[in-house]
Tab-separated table of C-alpha atoms and ligand atoms in Angstrom:
chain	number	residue	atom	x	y	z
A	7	UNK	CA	-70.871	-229.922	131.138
A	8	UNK	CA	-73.662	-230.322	133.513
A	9	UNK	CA	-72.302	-231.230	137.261
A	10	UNK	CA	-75.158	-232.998	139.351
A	11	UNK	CA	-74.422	-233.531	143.225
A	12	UNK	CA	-77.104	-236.849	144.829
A	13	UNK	CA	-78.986	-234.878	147.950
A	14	UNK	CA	-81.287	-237.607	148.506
A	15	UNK	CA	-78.970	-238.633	151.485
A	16	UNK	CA	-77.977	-236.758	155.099
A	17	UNK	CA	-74.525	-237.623	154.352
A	18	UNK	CA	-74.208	-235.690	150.448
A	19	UNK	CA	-75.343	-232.906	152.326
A	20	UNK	CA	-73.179	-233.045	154.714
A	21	UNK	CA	-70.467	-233.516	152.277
A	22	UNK	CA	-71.781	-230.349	150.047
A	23	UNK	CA	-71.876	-228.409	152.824
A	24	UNK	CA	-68.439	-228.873	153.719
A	25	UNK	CA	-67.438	-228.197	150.271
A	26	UNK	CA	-69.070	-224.651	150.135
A	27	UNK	CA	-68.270	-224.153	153.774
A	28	UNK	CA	-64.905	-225.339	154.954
A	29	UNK	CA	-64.463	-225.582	158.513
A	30	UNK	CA	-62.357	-222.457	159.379
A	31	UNK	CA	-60.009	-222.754	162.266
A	32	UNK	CA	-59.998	-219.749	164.411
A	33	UNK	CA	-57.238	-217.828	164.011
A	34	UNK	CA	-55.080	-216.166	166.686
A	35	UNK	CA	-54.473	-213.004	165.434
A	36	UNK	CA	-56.798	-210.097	166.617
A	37	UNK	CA	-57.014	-211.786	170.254
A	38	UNK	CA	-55.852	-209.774	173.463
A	39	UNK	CA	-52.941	-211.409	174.961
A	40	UNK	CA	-55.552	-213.025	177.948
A	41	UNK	CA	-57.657	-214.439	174.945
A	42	UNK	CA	-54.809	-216.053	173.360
A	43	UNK	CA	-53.544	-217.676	176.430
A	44	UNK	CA	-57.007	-218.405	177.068
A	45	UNK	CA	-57.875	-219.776	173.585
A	46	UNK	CA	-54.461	-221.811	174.140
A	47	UNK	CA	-56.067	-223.480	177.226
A	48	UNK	CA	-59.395	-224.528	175.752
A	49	UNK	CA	-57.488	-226.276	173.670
A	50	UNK	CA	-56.204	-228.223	175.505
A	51	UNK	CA	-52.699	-228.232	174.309
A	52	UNK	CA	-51.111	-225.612	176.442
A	53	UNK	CA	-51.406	-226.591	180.542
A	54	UNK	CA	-52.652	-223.317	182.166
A	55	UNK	CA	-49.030	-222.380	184.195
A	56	UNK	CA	-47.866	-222.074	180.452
A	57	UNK	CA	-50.672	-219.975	179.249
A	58	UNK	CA	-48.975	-216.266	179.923
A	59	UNK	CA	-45.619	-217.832	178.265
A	60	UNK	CA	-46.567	-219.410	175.350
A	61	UNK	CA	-49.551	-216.134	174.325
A	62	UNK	CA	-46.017	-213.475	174.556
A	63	UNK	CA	-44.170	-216.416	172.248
A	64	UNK	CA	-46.822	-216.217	169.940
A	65	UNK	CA	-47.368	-212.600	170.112
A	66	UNK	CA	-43.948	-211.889	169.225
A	67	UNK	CA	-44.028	-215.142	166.074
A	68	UNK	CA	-47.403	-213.004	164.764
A	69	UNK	CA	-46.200	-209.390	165.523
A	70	UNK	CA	-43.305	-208.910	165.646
A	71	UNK	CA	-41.594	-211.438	163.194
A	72	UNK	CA	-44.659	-210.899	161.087
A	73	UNK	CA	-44.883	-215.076	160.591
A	74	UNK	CA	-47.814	-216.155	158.936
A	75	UNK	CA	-47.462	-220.271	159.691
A	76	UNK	CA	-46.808	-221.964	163.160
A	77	UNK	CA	-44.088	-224.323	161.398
A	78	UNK	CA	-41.425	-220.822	161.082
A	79	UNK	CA	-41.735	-220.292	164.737
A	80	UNK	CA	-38.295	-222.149	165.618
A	81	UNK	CA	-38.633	-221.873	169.200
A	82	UNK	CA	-41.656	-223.688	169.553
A	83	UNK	CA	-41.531	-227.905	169.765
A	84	UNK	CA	-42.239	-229.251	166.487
A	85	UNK	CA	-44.928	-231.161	168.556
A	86	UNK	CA	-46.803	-227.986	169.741
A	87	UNK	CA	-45.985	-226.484	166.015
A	88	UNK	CA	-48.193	-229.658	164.589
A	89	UNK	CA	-50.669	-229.236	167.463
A	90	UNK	CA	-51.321	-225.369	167.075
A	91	UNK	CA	-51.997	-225.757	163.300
A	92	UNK	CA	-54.404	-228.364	163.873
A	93	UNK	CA	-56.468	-226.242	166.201
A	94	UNK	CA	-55.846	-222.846	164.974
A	95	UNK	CA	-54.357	-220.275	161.944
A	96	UNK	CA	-52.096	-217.553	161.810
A	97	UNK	CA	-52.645	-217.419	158.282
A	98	UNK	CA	-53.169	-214.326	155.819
A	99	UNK	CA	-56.448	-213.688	154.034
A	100	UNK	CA	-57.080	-214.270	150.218
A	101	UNK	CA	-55.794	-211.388	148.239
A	102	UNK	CA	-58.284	-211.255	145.393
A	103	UNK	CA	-55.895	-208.174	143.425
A	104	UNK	CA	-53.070	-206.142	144.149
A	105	UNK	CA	-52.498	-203.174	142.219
A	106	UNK	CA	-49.323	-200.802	141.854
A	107	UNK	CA	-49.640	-197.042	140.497
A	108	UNK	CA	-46.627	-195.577	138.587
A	109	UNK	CA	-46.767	-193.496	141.766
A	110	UNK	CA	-46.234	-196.562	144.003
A	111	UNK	CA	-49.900	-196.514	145.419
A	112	UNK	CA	-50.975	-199.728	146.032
A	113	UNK	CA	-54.177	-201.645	146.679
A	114	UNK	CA	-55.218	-204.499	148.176
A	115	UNK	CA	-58.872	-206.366	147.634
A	116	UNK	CA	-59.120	-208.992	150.758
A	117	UNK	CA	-61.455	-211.695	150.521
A	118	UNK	CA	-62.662	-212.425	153.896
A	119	UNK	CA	-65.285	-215.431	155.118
A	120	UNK	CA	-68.747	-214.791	155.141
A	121	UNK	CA	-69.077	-215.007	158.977
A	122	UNK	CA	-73.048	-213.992	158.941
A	123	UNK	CA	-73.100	-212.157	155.853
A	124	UNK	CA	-74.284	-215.192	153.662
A	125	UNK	CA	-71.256	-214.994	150.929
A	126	UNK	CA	-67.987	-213.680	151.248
A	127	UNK	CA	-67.319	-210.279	151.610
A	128	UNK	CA	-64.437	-208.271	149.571
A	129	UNK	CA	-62.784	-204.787	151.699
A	130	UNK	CA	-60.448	-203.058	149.941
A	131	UNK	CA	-57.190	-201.356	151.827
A	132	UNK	CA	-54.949	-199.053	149.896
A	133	UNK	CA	-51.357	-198.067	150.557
A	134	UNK	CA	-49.934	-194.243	150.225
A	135	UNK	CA	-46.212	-193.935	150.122
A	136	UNK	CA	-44.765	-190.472	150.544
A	137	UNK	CA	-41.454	-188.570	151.520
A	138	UNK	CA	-40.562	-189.856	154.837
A	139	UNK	CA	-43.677	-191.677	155.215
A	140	UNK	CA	-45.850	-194.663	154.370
A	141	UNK	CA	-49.561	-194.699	155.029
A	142	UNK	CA	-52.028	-197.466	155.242
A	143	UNK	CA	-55.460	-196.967	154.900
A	144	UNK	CA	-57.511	-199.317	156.443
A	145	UNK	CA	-61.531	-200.803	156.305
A	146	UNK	CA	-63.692	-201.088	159.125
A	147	UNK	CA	-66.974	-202.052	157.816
A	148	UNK	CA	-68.238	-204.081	154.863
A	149	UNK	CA	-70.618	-201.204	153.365
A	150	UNK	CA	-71.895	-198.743	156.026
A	151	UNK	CA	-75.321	-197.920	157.812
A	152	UNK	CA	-74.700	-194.353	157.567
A	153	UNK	CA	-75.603	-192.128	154.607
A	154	UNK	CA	-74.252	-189.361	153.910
A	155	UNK	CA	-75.255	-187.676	150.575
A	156	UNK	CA	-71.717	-186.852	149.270
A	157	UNK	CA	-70.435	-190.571	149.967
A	158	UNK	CA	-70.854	-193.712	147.388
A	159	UNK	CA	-70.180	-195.885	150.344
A	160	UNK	CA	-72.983	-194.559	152.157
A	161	UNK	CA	-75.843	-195.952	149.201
A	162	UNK	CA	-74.508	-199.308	150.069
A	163	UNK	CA	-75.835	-201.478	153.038
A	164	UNK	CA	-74.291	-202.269	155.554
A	165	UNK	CA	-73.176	-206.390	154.608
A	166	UNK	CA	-71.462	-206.801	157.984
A	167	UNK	CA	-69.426	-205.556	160.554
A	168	UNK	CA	-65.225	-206.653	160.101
A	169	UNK	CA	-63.957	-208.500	162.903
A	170	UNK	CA	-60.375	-207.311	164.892
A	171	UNK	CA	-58.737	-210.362	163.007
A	172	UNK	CA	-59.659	-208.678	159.657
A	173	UNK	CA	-59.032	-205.136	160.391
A	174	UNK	CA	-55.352	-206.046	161.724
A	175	UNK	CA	-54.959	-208.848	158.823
A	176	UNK	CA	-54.658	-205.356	156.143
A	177	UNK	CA	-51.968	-204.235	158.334
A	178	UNK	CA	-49.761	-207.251	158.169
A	179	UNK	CA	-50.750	-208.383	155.126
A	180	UNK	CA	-49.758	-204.972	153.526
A	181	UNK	CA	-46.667	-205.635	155.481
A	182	UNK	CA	-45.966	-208.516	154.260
A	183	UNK	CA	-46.182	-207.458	150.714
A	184	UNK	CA	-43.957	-204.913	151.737
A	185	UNK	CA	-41.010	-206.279	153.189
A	186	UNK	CA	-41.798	-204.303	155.989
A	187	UNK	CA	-41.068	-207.277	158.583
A	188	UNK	CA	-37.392	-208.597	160.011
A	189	UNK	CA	-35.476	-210.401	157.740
A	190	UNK	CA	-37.564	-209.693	155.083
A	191	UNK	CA	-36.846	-207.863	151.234
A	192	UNK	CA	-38.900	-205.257	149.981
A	193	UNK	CA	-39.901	-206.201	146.152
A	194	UNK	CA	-37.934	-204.800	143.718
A	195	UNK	CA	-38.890	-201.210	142.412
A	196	UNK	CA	-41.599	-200.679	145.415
A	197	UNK	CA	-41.878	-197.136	145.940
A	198	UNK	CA	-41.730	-196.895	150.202
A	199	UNK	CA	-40.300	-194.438	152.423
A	200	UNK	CA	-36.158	-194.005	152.002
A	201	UNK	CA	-35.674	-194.859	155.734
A	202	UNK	CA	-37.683	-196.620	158.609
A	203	UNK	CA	-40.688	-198.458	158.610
A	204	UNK	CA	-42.769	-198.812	155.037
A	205	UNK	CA	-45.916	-198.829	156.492
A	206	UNK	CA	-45.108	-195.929	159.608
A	207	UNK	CA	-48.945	-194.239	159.486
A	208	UNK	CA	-52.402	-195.947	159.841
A	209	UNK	CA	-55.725	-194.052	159.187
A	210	UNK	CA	-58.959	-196.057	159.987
A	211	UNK	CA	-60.871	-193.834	156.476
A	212	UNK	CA	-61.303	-196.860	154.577
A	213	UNK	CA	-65.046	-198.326	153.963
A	214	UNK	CA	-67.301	-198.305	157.557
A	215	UNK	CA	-68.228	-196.083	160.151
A	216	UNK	CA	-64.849	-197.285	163.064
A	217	UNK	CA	-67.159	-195.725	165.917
A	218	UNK	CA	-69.644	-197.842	164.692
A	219	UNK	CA	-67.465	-201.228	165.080
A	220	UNK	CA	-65.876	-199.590	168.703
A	221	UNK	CA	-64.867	-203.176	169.945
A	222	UNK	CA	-63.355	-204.940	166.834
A	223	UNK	CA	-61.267	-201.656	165.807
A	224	UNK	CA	-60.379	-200.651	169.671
A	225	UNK	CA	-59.106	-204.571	169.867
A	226	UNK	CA	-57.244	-204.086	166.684
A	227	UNK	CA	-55.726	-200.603	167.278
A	228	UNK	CA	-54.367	-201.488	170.636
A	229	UNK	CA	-52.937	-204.578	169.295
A	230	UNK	CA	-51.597	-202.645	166.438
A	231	UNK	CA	-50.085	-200.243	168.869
A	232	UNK	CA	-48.704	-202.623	171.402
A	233	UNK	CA	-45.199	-201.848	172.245
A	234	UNK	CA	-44.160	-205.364	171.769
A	235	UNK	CA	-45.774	-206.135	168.905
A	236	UNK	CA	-46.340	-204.283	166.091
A	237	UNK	CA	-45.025	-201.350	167.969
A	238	UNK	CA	-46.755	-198.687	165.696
A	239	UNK	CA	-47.207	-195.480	167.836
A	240	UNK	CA	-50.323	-194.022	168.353
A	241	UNK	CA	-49.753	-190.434	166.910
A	242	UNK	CA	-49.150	-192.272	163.540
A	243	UNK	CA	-52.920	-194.051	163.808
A	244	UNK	CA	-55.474	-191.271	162.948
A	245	UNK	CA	-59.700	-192.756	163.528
A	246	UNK	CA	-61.997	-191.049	161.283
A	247	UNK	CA	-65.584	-190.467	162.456
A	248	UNK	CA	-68.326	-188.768	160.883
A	249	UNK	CA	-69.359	-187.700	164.480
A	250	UNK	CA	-70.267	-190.416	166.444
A	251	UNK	CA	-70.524	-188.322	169.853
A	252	UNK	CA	-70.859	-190.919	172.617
A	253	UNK	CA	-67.730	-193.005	171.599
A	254	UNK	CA	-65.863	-189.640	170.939
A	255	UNK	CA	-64.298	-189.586	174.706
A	256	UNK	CA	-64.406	-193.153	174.758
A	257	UNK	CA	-61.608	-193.508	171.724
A	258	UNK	CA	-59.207	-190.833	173.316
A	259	UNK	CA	-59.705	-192.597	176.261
A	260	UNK	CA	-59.780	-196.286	175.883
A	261	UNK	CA	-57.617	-196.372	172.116
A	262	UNK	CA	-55.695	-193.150	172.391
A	263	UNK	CA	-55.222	-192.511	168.759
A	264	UNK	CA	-55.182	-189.698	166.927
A	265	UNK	CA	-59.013	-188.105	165.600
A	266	UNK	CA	-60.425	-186.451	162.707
A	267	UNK	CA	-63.610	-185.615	161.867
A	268	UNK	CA	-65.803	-185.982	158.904
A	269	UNK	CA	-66.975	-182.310	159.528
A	270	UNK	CA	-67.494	-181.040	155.809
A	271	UNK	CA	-69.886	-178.309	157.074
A	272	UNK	CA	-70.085	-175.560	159.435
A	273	UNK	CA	-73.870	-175.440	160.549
A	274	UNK	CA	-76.516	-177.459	161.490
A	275	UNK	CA	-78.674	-177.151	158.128
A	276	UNK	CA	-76.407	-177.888	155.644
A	277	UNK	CA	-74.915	-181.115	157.995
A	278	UNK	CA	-78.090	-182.702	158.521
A	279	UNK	CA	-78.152	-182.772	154.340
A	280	UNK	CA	-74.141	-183.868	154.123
A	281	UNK	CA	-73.669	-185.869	157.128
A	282	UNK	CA	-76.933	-187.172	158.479
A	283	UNK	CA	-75.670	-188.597	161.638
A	284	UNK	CA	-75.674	-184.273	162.917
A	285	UNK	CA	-79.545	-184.654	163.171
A	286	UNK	CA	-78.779	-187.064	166.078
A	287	UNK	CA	-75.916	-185.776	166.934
A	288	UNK	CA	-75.089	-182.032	166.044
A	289	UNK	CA	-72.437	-179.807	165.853
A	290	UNK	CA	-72.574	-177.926	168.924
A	291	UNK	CA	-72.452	-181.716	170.748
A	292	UNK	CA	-69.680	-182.916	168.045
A	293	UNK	CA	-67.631	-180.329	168.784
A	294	UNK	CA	-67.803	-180.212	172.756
A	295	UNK	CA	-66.501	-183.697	172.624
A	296	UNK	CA	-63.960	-182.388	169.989
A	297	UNK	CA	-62.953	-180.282	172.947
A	298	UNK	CA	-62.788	-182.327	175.525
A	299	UNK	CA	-61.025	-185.269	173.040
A	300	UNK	CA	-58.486	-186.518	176.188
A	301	UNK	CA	-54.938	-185.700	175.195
A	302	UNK	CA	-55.663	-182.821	172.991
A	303	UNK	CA	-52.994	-180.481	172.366
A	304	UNK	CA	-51.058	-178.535	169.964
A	305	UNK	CA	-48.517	-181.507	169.622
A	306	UNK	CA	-51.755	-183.782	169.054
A	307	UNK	CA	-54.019	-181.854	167.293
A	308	UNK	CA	-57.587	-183.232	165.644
A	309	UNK	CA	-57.627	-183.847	161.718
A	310	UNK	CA	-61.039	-181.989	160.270
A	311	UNK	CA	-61.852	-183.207	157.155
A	312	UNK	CA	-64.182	-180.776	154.849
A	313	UNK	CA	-64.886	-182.225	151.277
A	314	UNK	CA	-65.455	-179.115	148.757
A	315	UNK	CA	-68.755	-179.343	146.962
A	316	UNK	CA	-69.382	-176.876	144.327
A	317	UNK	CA	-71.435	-173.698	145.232
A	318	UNK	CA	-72.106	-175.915	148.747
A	319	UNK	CA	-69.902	-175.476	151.215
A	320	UNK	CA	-66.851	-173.632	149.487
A	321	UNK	CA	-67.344	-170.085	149.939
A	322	UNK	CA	-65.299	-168.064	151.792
A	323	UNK	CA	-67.734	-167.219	154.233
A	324	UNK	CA	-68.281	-171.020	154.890
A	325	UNK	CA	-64.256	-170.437	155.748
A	326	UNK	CA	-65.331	-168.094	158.158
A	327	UNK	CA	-67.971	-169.988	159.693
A	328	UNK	CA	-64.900	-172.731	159.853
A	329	UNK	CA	-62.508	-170.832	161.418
A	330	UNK	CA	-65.024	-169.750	164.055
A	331	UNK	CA	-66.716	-173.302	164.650
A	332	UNK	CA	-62.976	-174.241	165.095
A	333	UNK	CA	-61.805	-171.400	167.397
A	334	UNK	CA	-59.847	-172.947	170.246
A	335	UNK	CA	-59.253	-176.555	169.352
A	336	UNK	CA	-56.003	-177.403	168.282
A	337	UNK	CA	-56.893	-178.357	164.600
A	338	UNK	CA	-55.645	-179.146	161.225
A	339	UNK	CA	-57.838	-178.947	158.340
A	340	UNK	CA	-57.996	-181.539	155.573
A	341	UNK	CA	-59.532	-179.955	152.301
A	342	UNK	CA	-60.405	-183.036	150.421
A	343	UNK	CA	-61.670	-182.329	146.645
A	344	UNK	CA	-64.676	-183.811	145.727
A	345	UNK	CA	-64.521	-187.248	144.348
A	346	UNK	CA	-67.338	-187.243	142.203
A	347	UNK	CA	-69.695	-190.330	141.091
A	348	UNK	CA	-72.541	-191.300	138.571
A	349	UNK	CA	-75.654	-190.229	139.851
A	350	UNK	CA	-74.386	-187.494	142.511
A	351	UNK	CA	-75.870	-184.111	142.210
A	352	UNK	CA	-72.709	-183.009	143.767
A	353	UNK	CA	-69.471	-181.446	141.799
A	354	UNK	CA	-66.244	-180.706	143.118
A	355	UNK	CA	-65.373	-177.214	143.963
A	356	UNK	CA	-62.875	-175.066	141.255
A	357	UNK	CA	-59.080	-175.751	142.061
A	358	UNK	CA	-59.337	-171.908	142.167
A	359	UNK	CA	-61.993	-171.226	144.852
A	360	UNK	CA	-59.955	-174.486	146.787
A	361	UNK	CA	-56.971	-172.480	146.985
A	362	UNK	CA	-58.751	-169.155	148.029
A	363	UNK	CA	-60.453	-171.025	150.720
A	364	UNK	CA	-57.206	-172.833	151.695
A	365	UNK	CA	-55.275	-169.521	151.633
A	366	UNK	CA	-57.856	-167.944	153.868
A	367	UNK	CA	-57.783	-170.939	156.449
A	368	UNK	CA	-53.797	-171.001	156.486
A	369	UNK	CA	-53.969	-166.980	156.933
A	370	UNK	CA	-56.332	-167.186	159.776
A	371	UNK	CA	-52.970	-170.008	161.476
A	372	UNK	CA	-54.540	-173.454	160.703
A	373	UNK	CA	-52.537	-175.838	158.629
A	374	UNK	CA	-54.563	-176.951	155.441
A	375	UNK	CA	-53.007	-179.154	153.159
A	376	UNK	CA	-55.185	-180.138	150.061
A	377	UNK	CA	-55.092	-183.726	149.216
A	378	UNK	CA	-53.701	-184.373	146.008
A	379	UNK	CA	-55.057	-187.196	144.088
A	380	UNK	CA	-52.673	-190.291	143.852
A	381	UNK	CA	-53.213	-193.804	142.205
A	382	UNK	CA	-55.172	-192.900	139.646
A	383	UNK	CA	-53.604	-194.997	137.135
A	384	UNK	CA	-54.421	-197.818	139.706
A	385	UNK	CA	-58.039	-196.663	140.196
A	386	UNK	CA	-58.588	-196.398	136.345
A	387	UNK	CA	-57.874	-199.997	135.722
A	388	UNK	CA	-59.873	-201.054	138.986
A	389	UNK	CA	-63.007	-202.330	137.318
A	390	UNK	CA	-60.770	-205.598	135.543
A	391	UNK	CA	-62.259	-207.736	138.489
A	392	UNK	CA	-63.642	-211.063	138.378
A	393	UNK	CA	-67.821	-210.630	139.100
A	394	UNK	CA	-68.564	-213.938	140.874
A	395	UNK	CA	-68.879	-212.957	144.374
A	396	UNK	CA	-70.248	-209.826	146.185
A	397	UNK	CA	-68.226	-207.528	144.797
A	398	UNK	CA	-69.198	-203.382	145.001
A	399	UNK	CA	-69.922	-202.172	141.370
A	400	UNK	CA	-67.290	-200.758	139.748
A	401	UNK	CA	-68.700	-197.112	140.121
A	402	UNK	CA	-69.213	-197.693	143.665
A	403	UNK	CA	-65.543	-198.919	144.054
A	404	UNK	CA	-63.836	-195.898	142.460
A	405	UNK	CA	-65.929	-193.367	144.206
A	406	UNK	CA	-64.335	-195.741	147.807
A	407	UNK	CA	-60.664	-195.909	146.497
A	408	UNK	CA	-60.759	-192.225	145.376
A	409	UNK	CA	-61.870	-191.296	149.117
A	410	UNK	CA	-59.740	-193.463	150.958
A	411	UNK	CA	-56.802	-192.335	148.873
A	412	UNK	CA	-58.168	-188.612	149.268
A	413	UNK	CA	-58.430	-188.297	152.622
A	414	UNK	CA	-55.880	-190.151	154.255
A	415	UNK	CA	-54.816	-187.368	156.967
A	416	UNK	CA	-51.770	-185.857	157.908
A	417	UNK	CA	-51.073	-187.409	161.144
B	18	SAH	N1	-66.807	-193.303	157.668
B	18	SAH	C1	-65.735	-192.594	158.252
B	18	SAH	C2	-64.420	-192.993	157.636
B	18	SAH	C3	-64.303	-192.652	156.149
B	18	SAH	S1	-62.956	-191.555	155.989
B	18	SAH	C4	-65.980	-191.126	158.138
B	18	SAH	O1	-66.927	-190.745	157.456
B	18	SAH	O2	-65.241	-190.368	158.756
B	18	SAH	C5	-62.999	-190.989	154.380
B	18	SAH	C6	-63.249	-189.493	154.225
B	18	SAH	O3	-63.609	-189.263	152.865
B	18	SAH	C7	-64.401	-189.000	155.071
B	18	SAH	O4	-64.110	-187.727	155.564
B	18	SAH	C8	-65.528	-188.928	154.067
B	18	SAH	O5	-66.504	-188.013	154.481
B	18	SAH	C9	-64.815	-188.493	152.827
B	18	SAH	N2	-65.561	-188.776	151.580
B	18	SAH	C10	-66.611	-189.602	151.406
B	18	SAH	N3	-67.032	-189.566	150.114
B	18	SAH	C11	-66.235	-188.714	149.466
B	18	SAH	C12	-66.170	-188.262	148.112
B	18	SAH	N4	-67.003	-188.704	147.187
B	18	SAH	N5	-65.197	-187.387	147.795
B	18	SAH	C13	-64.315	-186.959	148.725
B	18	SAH	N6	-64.328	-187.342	150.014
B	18	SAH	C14	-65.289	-188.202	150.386
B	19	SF4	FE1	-70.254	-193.912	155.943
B	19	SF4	FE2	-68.127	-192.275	156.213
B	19	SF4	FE3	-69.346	-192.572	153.820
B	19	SF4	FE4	-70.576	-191.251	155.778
B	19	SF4	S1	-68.631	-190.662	154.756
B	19	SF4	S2	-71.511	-192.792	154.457
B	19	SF4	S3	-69.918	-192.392	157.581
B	19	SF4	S4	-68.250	-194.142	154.951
């Protein structure tokens, strides 16, 4: 069947347009608490001396109950209800797939508007339950400019930057699917931590460079971390960076969160090949910021992450070189095996010479857990997806849930 649209007139275009573009109301989630009041003004259907008021009723409807419609929010008129959802949304994005491992790993693939990037864009976020724990692993960028030769996600483009709205819609949409707001029941069979919270960890090592996206994730994480919201503490968000030095300071001091760093190598020759970004900004910089990280201690120590590539960077004097680039910092040291792809000239180091280097970085007093795989079952069956939109390859996608999955800290 052939479908034929008349574009002869102004008004079928109009009218098409609408149809591939529907209006989006602005949503209120991923605002500071003076935008929201402020959004509520512009409005026009909240007077100014009820700005402050209404933004902490709402904060509490999106963040702490976790309510994803204005009509649940009981304490609200049913007039200002009707009024807010003609204006705005609190609503969740489209989840394209969910997937559940045998080992309770799950993933999410969020559909989110184009907003610049010419078609929708697809992120994916992935969920890590352990003992005691729950860990969400979150996107900040759709692709990523940087390019480092180890990385999948680095041979794609950047396609656009994700706003705060997005990067805290993972977080409560994982929630959601969770249970893991009042009142609400966890599905049946979920594997989440025995007690507290099911989602009690976030690390920002999804797809994107954070440091890259400051504004949008520094909105989000202090949102995310507001103690009457969604209340998540600090220590338990850990910002991965591949060593972007000038917003180092500014993340310890302006978000507060916990850091680790994509270090992967222990001198300036073999980074610049790795981690490109060290030719603008190298190691003796990255790791003078590393030092003076505000808030560093032995309570809050910095996660290093060091990928092991195969007769690369896995030799015990590279452990050396570690343990001396390292000397002084309260550190913990994430050995993440390689996660190898089509195409890469890299392999991943022998379980063997991972242990002996992990033995001789625990010996010399730095804790160095080695991230076990999880999900595969999950990541196996990842490539059933629907090809429509701008969706990564399925090569490219493996290579990103195998990382995020890999290296999602300790904090
Ligand atoms: N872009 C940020 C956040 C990504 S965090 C950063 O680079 O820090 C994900 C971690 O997985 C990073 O340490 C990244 O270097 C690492 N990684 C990337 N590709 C990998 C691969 N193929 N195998 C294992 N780890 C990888
Ligand atoms: Fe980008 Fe991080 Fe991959 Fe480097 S490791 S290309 S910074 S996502």
């Amino acid at each position: 069947m052939t479908l034929s649209f008349d574009l002869t007139t102004e008004g079928a275009r109009d009218a098409l347009r609408a149809r591939a573009t529907p209006a989006e109301k602005p949503s209120l989630i991923g605002l500071t608490r003076a935008e929201l009041g402020a959004a509520l003004v512009a409005s026009g259907i909240v007077p100014e001396r009820q700005a402050k008021m209404r933004a902490q009723q709402l904060w509490h409807w999106m963040y702490v109950r976790g309510v994803s419609d204005f009509a649940s929010m009981f304490n609200i008129s049913k007039d200002l209800r009707a009024e807010l959802d003609k204006h705005f949304t609190v609503a969740r994005p489209e989840i394209v797939e969910e997937q559940i491992s045998s080992d309770g790993t799950r993933k999410w693939l969020f559909r989110f508007p184009p907003r610049g990037a010419g078609r929708p864009v697809e992120i994916e976020t992935v969920y890590i339950p352990e003992e005691g724990r729950g860990t969400l692993c979150i996107s900040s960028q759709v692709g990523c400019t940087l390019t480092c030769s180890f990385c999948h996600t680095g041979t794609q483009k950047l396609v656009r930057n994700l706003t705060s709205e997005e990067i805290l819609a993972q977080l409560l949409t994982a929630r959601d699917r969770l249970g893991d707001f009042p009142d609400r029941d966890t599905p049946d069979g979920a594997i989440v931590p025995a007690e507290g919270r099911k989602v009690s960890n976030v690390v920002m090592m999804g797809m994107g460079e954070p440091l890259y996206n400051f504004d949008a994730v520094k909105k989000a994480l202090l949102i995310a971390s507001d103690g009457d919201g969604l209340s998540l503490s600090k220590r338990r968000i850990t910002l991965s960076t591949s060593g972007v030095v000038p917003e180092i300071s500014r993340t310890g001091e302006e978000i507060g969160v916990m850091l680790a760093i994509s270090l992967h190598a222990t001198n300036d020759d073999l980074r610049d090949l790795l981690v490109p970004i060290n030719k603008k900004y190298p190691l003796k910089e990255l790791i003078a910021a590393c030092r003076a990280y505000p808030g560093l201690s032995n309570a809050r120590r910095i996660t290093f992450e060091y990928v092991m590539l195969k007769d690369v960077n896995d030799s015990i004097e590279d452990a050396k070189g570690l343990i001396r680039l390292l000397k002084g910092i309260p550190a913990k040291i994430n050995l993440i095996p390689f996660n190898p792809w089509p195409g890469t000239n890299y392999q991943c180091s022998d379980w063997e010479t991972i242990e002996k280097f992990a033995d001789y970085i625990n010996n010399a007093g730095y804790a160095s857990p080695i991230r076990t795989p999880r999900g595969r079952d999950i990541l196996a069956a990842c490539g059933q997806l629907k090809s429509e939109s701008e969706r990564m390859r399925k090569v490219d996608r493996l290579a990103l849930e195998a990382m995020m999955i890999a290296g999602h800290g300790e904090a």
